[in-house]
């Protein structure tokens, strides 16, 4: 399976982008550790839905995506990451791509947890994030040709729909094939919502920054309004002094003048 870009076929000669390279190295490194480790990491670092709320092992929503059940499980996930991830990373940049990968991977885990909350079976693998990457590729490059099984050309948007349909029916048919179909489906759903709803993290950050600016601006204008009201009262008191003298001021008016004196002396010092 490979895709065609501007009529130039991209195969194994396509270089690895920085984030994709790091993710592949991490996944391969963890897999090597799994192979030579005498301890089964899956119950603790895989995603066991029941443990999320009975033991509060919430780290599993992150760590599960770096474990794999065998060489070919790892190989096909990393192949998909390379095949579709490099192009997306070039389009978005490494930071945004990595955020998307983690969000769809964790989102896939949450999705799987929602539909199988009582399961004790560990879920492992990067497939949820890879299905999120596949979804992004189909949305970003809908007319890009992908050669299914290296033979059959199909546009990316139809390729994604095809895999999405298979994943959906597999998830709800309860085939018992040992594949985390809900995680795959979750990666696609979260990826789609992320892109269509514009959940980009920098936009979320910008939203809260704008809220803070608006709040600060509101505080500033409230302060200015109160200052203007205070100065108006002071001007009225000064006019009264000109008319009837200081001794005829009320205690409250004299108190306001003292406050005004302190206020304006502070302004001069600044």
Coordinates of C-alpha atoms in Angstrom, one line a residue:
X1 CA 0.0 0.0 0.0
X2 CA 1.4 3.4 -0.9
X3 CA 0.1 6.7 -2.1
X4 CA 0.6 9.0 -5.0
X5 CA 1.6 12.6 -4.7
X6 CA 1.6 14.9 -7.7
X7 CA 1.9 11.7 -9.8
X8 CA 5.1 10.7 -8.0
X9 CA 4.7 7.5 -6.2
X10 CA 6.0 7.7 -2.6
X11 CA 7.5 4.4 -1.4
X12 CA 10.1 3.4 1.2
X13 CA 12.4 6.2 -0.1
X14 CA 10.3 8.8 1.7
X15 CA 12.3 10.2 4.6
X16 CA 11.1 10.1 8.2
X17 CA 9.9 13.4 9.6
X18 CA 11.2 14.3 13.2
X19 CA 8.1 13.4 15.2
X20 CA 7.3 10.3 13.3
X21 CA 10.9 9.1 13.7
X22 CA 10.8 9.7 17.4
X23 CA 7.5 7.9 17.8
X24 CA 8.8 4.9 15.8
X25 CA 12.0 4.8 17.9
X26 CA 10.1 4.9 21.1
X27 CA 7.6 2.2 20.0
X28 CA 10.5 -0.1 18.8
X29 CA 12.5 0.6 22.0
X30 CA 9.5 -0.3 24.2
X31 CA 8.8 -3.4 22.1
X32 CA 12.4 -4.6 22.5
X33 CA 12.1 -4.1 26.2
X34 CA 8.9 -6.1 26.2
X35 CA 10.6 -9.0 24.4
X36 CA 13.5 -9.3 26.8
X37 CA 11.6 -8.4 30.0
X38 CA 10.7 -11.2 32.4
X39 CA 7.7 -9.1 33.6
X40 CA 4.4 -8.9 31.8
X41 CA 3.9 -5.1 31.3
X42 CA 0.4 -5.4 29.9
X43 CA -1.7 -5.5 33.1
X44 CA 0.0 -2.3 34.5
X45 CA 0.8 -0.3 31.4
X46 CA -1.7 -1.7 28.9
X47 CA -5.3 -0.3 29.1
X48 CA -7.4 -2.4 31.4
X49 CA -10.8 -0.6 31.4
X50 CA -11.8 -2.0 34.8
X51 CA -8.7 -0.7 36.5
X52 CA -9.3 2.9 35.3
X53 CA -12.0 3.4 37.9
X54 CA -11.4 0.6 40.4
X55 CA -7.7 1.3 40.9
X56 CA -7.5 4.8 39.2
X57 CA -4.7 3.7 36.9
X58 CA -5.4 6.5 34.6
X59 CA -1.8 6.5 33.2
X60 CA -2.9 3.5 31.2
X61 CA -4.8 5.8 28.8
X62 CA -1.4 7.1 27.7
X63 CA 1.0 4.2 28.1
X64 CA -1.1 1.5 26.4
X65 CA -0.4 3.0 23.0
X66 CA 3.3 2.3 23.2
X67 CA 3.0 -1.5 23.9
X68 CA 2.5 -4.1 21.2
X69 CA 1.5 -7.7 21.1
X70 CA 4.0 -9.0 18.6
X71 CA 6.3 -8.0 15.7
X72 CA 3.6 -7.7 13.0
X73 CA 1.4 -5.7 15.4
X74 CA 4.2 -3.2 15.8
X75 CA 5.3 -3.4 12.1
X76 CA 1.9 -2.5 10.6
X77 CA 1.2 0.3 13.1
X78 CA 4.6 1.8 12.4
X79 CA 4.2 1.3 8.7
X80 CA 0.9 3.2 8.9
X81 CA 2.5 5.9 11.0
X82 CA 5.2 6.3 8.4
X83 CA 2.9 6.0 5.4
X84 CA 0.4 8.7 6.5
X85 CA 2.0 10.5 9.4
X86 CA 5.0 12.0 7.6
X87 CA 2.8 13.9 5.1
X88 CA 0.6 15.2 7.9
X89 CA 3.6 16.3 10.0
X90 CA 5.0 18.2 7.0
X91 CA 1.7 19.9 6.6
X92 CA 1.1 20.7 10.3
X93 CA 4.5 20.8 11.8
X94 CA 6.0 18.4 14.4
X95 CA 4.4 19.9 17.5
X96 CA 0.9 20.0 16.3
X97 CA 1.2 16.5 14.7
X98 CA 2.5 15.1 18.0
X99 CA -0.3 16.6 20.0
X100 CA -2.8 15.2 17.5
X101 CA -1.2 11.7 17.8
X102 CA -1.4 11.7 21.6
X103 CA -5.0 13.1 21.7
X104 CA -6.3 10.6 19.2
X105 CA -4.4 7.8 21.0
X106 CA -5.8 8.7 24.4
X107 CA -9.2 9.5 22.9
X108 CA -9.3 6.0 21.4
X109 CA -8.5 4.6 24.9
X110 CA -11.3 6.6 26.4
X111 CA -13.7 5.5 23.7
X112 CA -12.8 1.9 24.3
X113 CA -13.3 2.4 28.0
X114 CA -16.7 3.8 27.5
X115 CA -17.9 0.8 25.6
X116 CA -16.1 -1.9 27.6
X117 CA -15.9 -0.5 31.2
X118 CA -16.0 -3.8 32.9
X119 CA -13.3 -5.6 30.8
X120 CA -10.2 -7.0 32.5
X121 CA -8.6 -7.6 29.1
X122 CA -5.6 -5.3 28.5
X123 CA -5.7 -3.2 25.3
X124 CA -2.3 -2.4 23.8
X125 CA -1.0 -0.8 20.6
X126 CA -0.8 2.4 18.7
X127 CA -3.7 1.4 16.4
X128 CA -6.1 4.0 17.9
X129 CA -3.7 6.8 17.1
X130 CA -2.9 5.4 13.7
X131 CA -6.6 5.3 12.8
X132 CA -6.7 8.9 13.9
X133 CA -3.8 9.6 11.6
X134 CA -5.5 7.8 8.8
X135 CA -8.7 9.9 9.3
X136 CA -6.6 13.1 9.2
X137 CA -5.0 12.1 6.0
X138 CA -8.3 11.4 4.4
X139 CA -9.6 14.8 5.5
X140 CA -6.5 16.8 4.6
X141 CA -5.7 15.0 1.3
X142 CA -9.1 13.6 0.2
X143 CA -8.2 13.1 -3.5
X144 CA -4.7 11.6 -2.9
X145 CA -4.4 8.2 -4.4
X146 CA -3.7 5.2 -2.2
X147 CA -2.8 1.9 -3.7
X148 CA -4.6 -0.7 -1.6
X149 CA -2.4 -3.9 -1.3
X150 CA -0.1 -2.2 -3.7
X151 CA -2.5 -2.9 -6.5
X152 CA -5.9 -1.1 -6.3
X153 CA -5.9 2.7 -6.6
X154 CA -8.4 4.4 -4.4
X155 CA -8.8 8.0 -3.3
X156 CA -7.9 8.7 0.4
X157 CA -11.4 9.8 1.3
X158 CA -12.9 6.6 0.1
X159 CA -10.2 4.6 1.7
X160 CA -11.0 6.2 5.0
X161 CA -14.7 5.6 4.6
X162 CA -14.0 2.0 3.7
X163 CA -11.9 1.3 6.7
X164 CA -14.3 3.3 8.9
X165 CA -17.3 1.2 7.8
X166 CA -15.3 -2.0 8.5
X167 CA -14.2 -0.8 11.9
X168 CA -17.7 0.3 12.8
X169 CA -19.4 -3.0 12.0
X170 CA -16.5 -4.9 13.6
X171 CA -16.9 -3.0 16.8
X172 CA -20.6 -3.6 17.2
X173 CA -20.7 -7.2 15.9
X174 CA -18.8 -8.6 18.9
X175 CA -16.7 -10.9 16.8
X176 CA -14.4 -11.8 19.7
X177 CA -11.3 -11.7 17.5
X178 CA -9.1 -10.2 20.1
X179 CA -8.9 -6.9 18.2
X180 CA -9.8 -3.6 20.0
X181 CA -12.2 -2.4 17.4
X182 CA -13.7 0.2 19.7
X183 CA -10.2 1.7 20.1
X184 CA -9.8 1.9 16.3
X185 CA -13.2 3.4 15.9
X186 CA -12.5 5.8 18.8
X187 CA -9.3 7.0 17.1
X188 CA -11.3 7.8 14.0
X189 CA -14.1 9.5 15.8
X190 CA -11.9 11.7 18.0
X191 CA -9.7 12.6 15.0
X192 CA -12.7 13.6 13.0
X193 CA -14.2 15.7 15.8
X194 CA -10.8 17.3 16.5
X195 CA -10.4 18.4 12.9
X196 CA -14.0 19.3 12.2
X197 CA -14.6 21.1 15.5
X198 CA -11.2 22.7 15.3
X199 CA -10.0 21.5 18.7
X200 CA -6.5 22.5 18.0
X201 CA -4.7 23.0 21.2
X202 CA -3.2 26.4 20.2
X203 CA -6.8 27.6 19.5
X204 CA -7.9 26.4 23.0
X205 CA -4.9 28.2 24.5
X206 CA -5.7 31.3 22.4
X207 CA -9.3 31.1 23.6
X208 CA -8.3 31.2 27.3
X209 CA -5.8 33.9 26.6
X210 CA -8.5 36.0 24.9
X211 CA -10.8 35.4 27.9
X212 CA -8.1 36.6 30.2
X213 CA -7.5 39.7 28.1
X214 CA -11.2 40.4 28.1
X215 CA -11.4 40.0 31.8
X216 CA -8.4 42.3 32.3
X217 CA -9.9 44.8 30.0
X218 CA -13.2 44.7 31.8
X219 CA -11.4 45.2 35.1
X220 CA -9.4 48.1 33.6
X221 CA -12.6 49.9 32.3
X222 CA -14.4 49.3 35.6
X223 CA -11.5 50.9 37.4
X224 CA -11.4 53.8 34.9
X225 CA -15.2 54.3 35.4
X226 CA -14.9 54.4 39.2
X227 CA -12.0 56.8 38.9
X228 CA -14.0 59.1 36.7
X229 CA -17.0 58.9 39.1
X230 CA -14.6 59.6 42.0
X231 CA -13.1 62.6 40.2
X232 CA -16.5 63.9 39.5
X233 CA -17.4 63.8 43.1
X234 CA -14.2 65.6 44.0
X235 CA -14.9 68.3 41.5
X236 CA -18.3 68.9 42.9
X237 CA -16.9 69.2 46.5
X238 CA -14.2 71.7 45.2
X239 CA -17.0 73.7 43.7
X240 CA -18.8 73.7 47.0
X241 CA -15.7 74.9 48.8
X242 CA -15.5 77.8 46.4
X243 CA -19.1 78.7 47.2
X244 CA -19.5 78.1 50.9
X245 CA -16.0 77.3 52.3
X246 CA -14.3 74.2 53.6
X247 CA -15.8 74.4 57.1
X248 CA -19.3 73.9 55.6
X249 CA -18.4 70.5 54.1
X250 CA -19.9 67.4 55.6
X251 CA -17.6 64.8 57.3
X252 CA -18.1 62.5 54.3
X253 CA -17.1 65.2 51.9
X254 CA -13.9 65.9 53.9
X255 CA -13.1 62.2 54.0
X256 CA -13.5 62.1 50.2
X257 CA -11.0 65.0 49.8
X258 CA -8.5 63.2 52.0
X259 CA -8.8 60.1 49.8
X260 CA -8.4 62.3 46.7
X261 CA -5.3 63.8 48.2
X262 CA -3.7 60.4 48.8
X263 CA -4.9 59.2 45.4
X264 CA -3.4 62.0 43.4
X265 CA -0.1 62.0 45.4
X266 CA 0.3 58.3 44.6
X267 CA -0.2 59.1 40.9
X268 CA 2.5 61.8 41.0
X269 CA 5.0 59.4 42.6
X270 CA 4.4 56.8 39.9

